[in-house]
Short mmCIF file of C-alpha atoms in Angstrom, two decimals:
data_model
loop_
_atom_site.label_atom_id
_atom_site.label_comp_id
_atom_site.label_asym_id
_atom_site.label_seq_id
_atom_site.Cartn_x
_atom_site.Cartn_y
_atom_site.Cartn_z
CA MET A 1 147.50 165.87 194.96
CA LYS A 2 147.31 163.25 197.82
CA ALA A 3 143.64 163.98 198.24
CA PHE A 4 142.96 163.39 194.58
CA VAL A 5 144.68 160.01 194.68
CA LEU A 6 142.80 159.18 197.91
CA TRP A 7 139.44 159.95 196.26
CA LYS A 8 140.34 157.93 193.16
CA THR A 9 141.29 154.97 195.34
CA LEU A 10 138.04 155.34 197.28
CA ILE A 11 135.95 155.36 194.12
CA VAL A 12 137.74 152.25 192.75
CA LEU A 13 137.24 150.51 196.13
CA VAL A 14 133.54 151.33 196.23
CA ALA A 15 133.21 150.09 192.59
CA LEU A 16 134.94 146.76 193.43
CA ILE A 17 132.83 146.22 196.54
CA SER A 18 129.60 146.95 194.53
CA VAL A 19 130.59 144.39 191.85
CA ALA A 20 131.49 141.87 194.52
CA PHE A 21 128.03 142.23 196.11
CA MET A 22 126.09 142.22 192.77
CA MET A 23 127.77 139.22 191.12
CA PRO A 24 126.39 136.49 193.44
CA LYS A 25 122.91 137.90 193.11
CA ALA A 26 123.13 138.04 189.31
CA LEU A 27 124.47 134.48 189.13
CA SER A 28 121.76 133.16 191.42
CA ILE A 29 119.02 134.84 189.37
CA GLN A 30 120.41 133.16 186.24
CA LYS A 31 120.47 129.75 188.03
CA ASP A 32 116.94 130.27 189.22
CA SER A 33 115.69 131.12 185.76
CA MET A 34 117.43 128.08 184.28
CA SER A 35 116.02 125.71 186.96
CA ASN A 36 112.51 127.19 186.34
CA PHE A 37 113.01 126.59 182.61
CA TYR A 38 114.02 122.99 183.30
CA GLY A 39 110.96 122.50 185.50
CA SER A 40 108.68 123.94 182.86
CA PHE A 41 110.16 121.76 180.12
CA GLN A 42 109.86 118.70 182.42
CA ASN A 43 106.19 119.54 183.13
CA GLU A 44 105.48 119.52 179.37
CA LEU A 45 106.99 116.09 179.04
CA TYR A 46 105.04 114.75 181.98
CA ALA A 47 101.83 116.32 180.57
CA LYS A 48 102.43 114.33 177.38
CA SER A 49 102.87 111.16 179.43
CA VAL A 50 99.61 111.85 181.38
CA TYR A 51 97.81 112.37 178.07
CA TYR A 52 98.90 108.99 176.83
CA ILE A 53 97.97 107.42 180.14
CA ALA A 54 94.43 108.84 179.89
CA LYS A 55 94.18 107.78 176.28
CA ALA A 56 95.31 104.21 177.06
CA CYS A 57 92.87 104.01 180.01
CA LEU A 58 90.02 105.22 177.87
CA MET A 59 90.73 102.71 175.09
CA ARG A 60 90.89 99.89 177.59
CA TYR A 61 88.03 100.89 179.98
CA ASP A 62 85.05 103.14 179.84
CA LEU A 63 84.70 106.80 180.81
CA LYS A 64 83.44 106.06 184.30
CA LYS A 65 86.62 104.22 185.28
CA CYS A 66 88.89 106.66 183.61
CA GLU A 67 87.11 109.99 184.41
CA GLU A 68 89.97 111.29 186.54
CA ASP A 69 93.24 110.07 187.96
CA PHE A 70 96.17 111.34 189.94
CA ILE A 71 99.80 110.38 189.17
CA ASP A 72 102.79 111.00 191.42
CA PHE A 73 105.95 111.04 189.35
CA GLN A 74 109.49 111.00 190.76
CA ASP A 75 111.24 114.12 192.06
CA GLY A 76 108.07 115.83 193.32
CA PHE A 77 106.21 116.14 189.98
CA LEU A 78 102.46 115.60 190.45
CA GLY A 79 100.10 115.04 187.57
CA SER A 80 96.37 114.67 187.21
CA TYR A 81 93.85 114.47 184.46
CA ARG A 82 90.09 114.77 184.01
CA LEU A 83 88.14 113.38 181.08
CA GLN A 84 84.85 114.79 179.79
CA GLU A 85 82.78 113.59 176.82
CA LYS A 86 81.70 116.21 174.33
CA ASP A 87 80.12 115.44 170.89
CA LYS A 88 81.48 111.90 170.65
CA ASN A 89 84.91 113.18 171.49
CA TYR A 90 86.73 113.29 174.86
CA ILE A 91 88.33 116.33 176.27
CA VAL A 92 91.35 115.73 178.56
CA GLU A 93 92.25 118.43 181.08
CA ILE A 94 95.80 117.85 182.24
CA SER A 95 97.41 119.41 185.24
CA ILE A 96 101.11 119.03 186.15
CA MET A 97 102.79 120.71 189.15
CA HIS A 98 106.01 120.65 191.08
CA LYS A 99 108.00 122.66 193.50
CA ASN A 100 111.40 123.91 192.26
CA PRO A 101 113.90 122.66 194.93
CA ARG A 102 116.30 125.53 194.26
CA ASN A 103 113.87 128.46 194.90
CA LEU A 104 110.71 126.73 196.09
CA HIS A 105 108.60 128.22 193.36
CA ILE A 106 105.61 126.15 192.41
CA ILE A 107 105.55 125.57 188.68
CA ARG A 108 102.22 124.56 187.13
CA HIS A 109 101.34 123.46 183.60
CA PHE A 110 97.70 123.12 182.36
CA ILE A 111 96.67 121.89 179.02
CA ARG A 112 93.46 120.74 177.30
CA LYS A 113 93.51 118.12 174.54
CA SER A 114 90.97 116.05 172.81
CA ILE A 115 90.86 112.34 171.94
CA ARG A 116 88.95 111.23 168.86
CA GLY A 117 89.33 107.47 168.61
CA SER A 118 93.08 107.12 167.92
CA ARG A 119 93.58 110.62 166.56
CA VAL A 120 95.19 113.32 168.70
CA SER A 121 94.56 117.08 168.45
CA ASP A 122 94.66 120.12 170.66
CA ALA A 123 91.39 121.49 172.00
#
């Protein structure tokens, strides 16, 4: 009978130790995925800003002055765009990138949009 209680105690102890080792890893994976989601969402917002910067530059200057630009946002977010003329429209290729400070993953966001005068549409 003592051996049975000893085995039961050992099994419960191993289960508790396993849970104690798995919980921090599970919580950190959840935090990593949330911080990556935040970074991706922030990249989309910065891409929208870069698009409007490119559009404003194109409306004020010509294509040669606004062909490409690099923008350094706060918190390590880097943005750039490149303009190309195609059939009286302008194609804007936008690239946003940053390094997640929590897990050091580099998160990139690429998008192509077109500018037709003052109208906006996806390419």
